[in-house]
Amino acid sequence: MTLRLSVLLFTLSLSSHAASETLRVIALSSERFFFEENGRLRGIEYEILDYFAKSRDATLEVEWVDSFSELLPRIAAGEADIAAGTITITEERERHVDFSAGYFPVQVVLVERAGEASGSLRELAGAKVAAFQDTTAVDALKQEPRIEIVVASNGIEGMLEAVEKGEIRAAAADSSAVLPLLEDYPSLKITQTFGDEQHFGFALPEGSPLKRPLSEHILRLKESGIYFRFLTDHMGPRATEIVRAARSR
């Protein structure tokens, strides 16, 4: 067998292997980040993973989950390759799963009616405050044990509408979810922020061989400018400003 033929067969073998790769993704539907519209998958997280799959000549196999609380246990158990669902990277979570490089800065914020702005969590003792289950927003609210935490089930818009109508005193959520919507709720404002700036990342099983290539892929997308096009398409130009101003992780 000639050297040229050997190289050709090796190349074809690699191509065949790569083409057969399937990346199993479990995802929580999240507007602007990972969602389905008119039969097509869209969103910032989807775009990142779609480009990643194409760079490996692989196929994305997406399974939707019903709640955020499903994501990390299933990834820790190795039931999928990647979890997507605006997952904040924290030290506690990193004890159980691996994470890609962060791809979007985020901070927990409190939203209230403008005329009822509080200055501290202590002022919300006894009040109803909504947050999504098993999120960093819930962790922030637990700093004041007298707050009545209401588990949100109608999405971020449902939470903001409930605050606007006076059904609850406030809502706590990630800034990435709140900022694009505030213009639609002129009576509401961000009154408090909690903790240091953190980042969303993709969760992977511990020891996953995808951690390094996915992290490098995210960096390349940012350097090429493609990533910032994703942000503008799904969140507007303000999102690009937020990311460029954030510290890297």
Short mmCIF file of N, CA, C and O in Angstrom, two decimals, residues 68 85-90 93 99 106 136 174 198-201:
data_model
loop_
_atom_site.label_atom_id
_atom_site.label_comp_id
_atom_site.label_asym_id
_atom_site.label_seq_id
_atom_site.Cartn_x
_atom_site.Cartn_y
_atom_site.Cartn_z
N PHE A 68 -35.61 23.02 35.46
CA PHE A 68 -34.19 23.27 35.64
C PHE A 68 -33.57 22.22 36.55
O PHE A 68 -32.41 21.81 36.36
N GLY A 85 -29.21 25.43 29.55
CA GLY A 85 -30.43 25.95 30.18
C GLY A 85 -30.11 27.14 31.06
O GLY A 85 -30.63 27.24 32.17
N THR A 86 -29.24 28.03 30.56
CA THR A 86 -28.79 29.21 31.33
C THR A 86 -28.35 28.77 32.73
O THR A 86 -28.89 29.21 33.74
N ILE A 87 -27.35 27.88 32.77
CA ILE A 87 -26.85 27.32 34.03
C ILE A 87 -25.70 28.19 34.54
O ILE A 87 -24.68 28.34 33.88
N THR A 88 -25.88 28.77 35.71
CA THR A 88 -24.83 29.59 36.30
C THR A 88 -23.73 28.69 36.86
O THR A 88 -24.00 27.72 37.58
N ILE A 89 -22.49 29.02 36.54
CA ILE A 89 -21.35 28.27 37.06
C ILE A 89 -21.09 28.69 38.50
O ILE A 89 -20.87 29.87 38.78
N THR A 90 -21.15 27.75 39.43
CA THR A 90 -20.88 28.03 40.84
C THR A 90 -19.90 26.98 41.38
O THR A 90 -19.78 25.88 40.82
N ARG A 93 -21.72 23.70 42.27
CA ARG A 93 -22.06 22.86 41.11
C ARG A 93 -20.82 22.22 40.50
O ARG A 93 -20.88 21.11 39.98
N PHE A 99 -17.80 22.19 33.74
CA PHE A 99 -18.41 23.27 32.97
C PHE A 99 -17.48 23.71 31.85
O PHE A 99 -16.25 23.65 31.98
N VAL A 106 -23.63 37.13 34.24
CA VAL A 106 -24.97 37.22 34.83
C VAL A 106 -24.85 37.55 36.32
O VAL A 106 -23.86 37.23 36.97
N THR A 136 -29.78 30.22 41.51
CA THR A 136 -29.00 31.10 42.38
C THR A 136 -29.85 32.23 42.95
O THR A 136 -29.51 32.81 43.98
N ASP A 174 -32.12 36.07 37.07
CA ASP A 174 -30.85 36.45 36.45
C ASP A 174 -31.03 37.71 35.61
O ASP A 174 -32.05 37.89 34.93
N GLN A 198 -21.32 36.45 37.85
CA GLN A 198 -21.05 35.06 37.51
C GLN A 198 -21.26 34.87 36.02
O GLN A 198 -21.51 35.84 35.29
N HIS A 199 -21.16 33.62 35.57
CA HIS A 199 -21.31 33.36 34.14
C HIS A 199 -22.16 32.12 33.91
O HIS A 199 -22.14 31.17 34.69
N PHE A 200 -22.92 32.16 32.80
CA PHE A 200 -23.58 30.96 32.32
C PHE A 200 -22.55 30.09 31.63
O PHE A 200 -21.63 30.59 30.96
N GLY A 201 -22.69 28.77 31.76
CA GLY A 201 -21.83 27.85 31.05
C GLY A 201 -22.60 26.59 30.71
O GLY A 201 -23.72 26.37 31.20
#
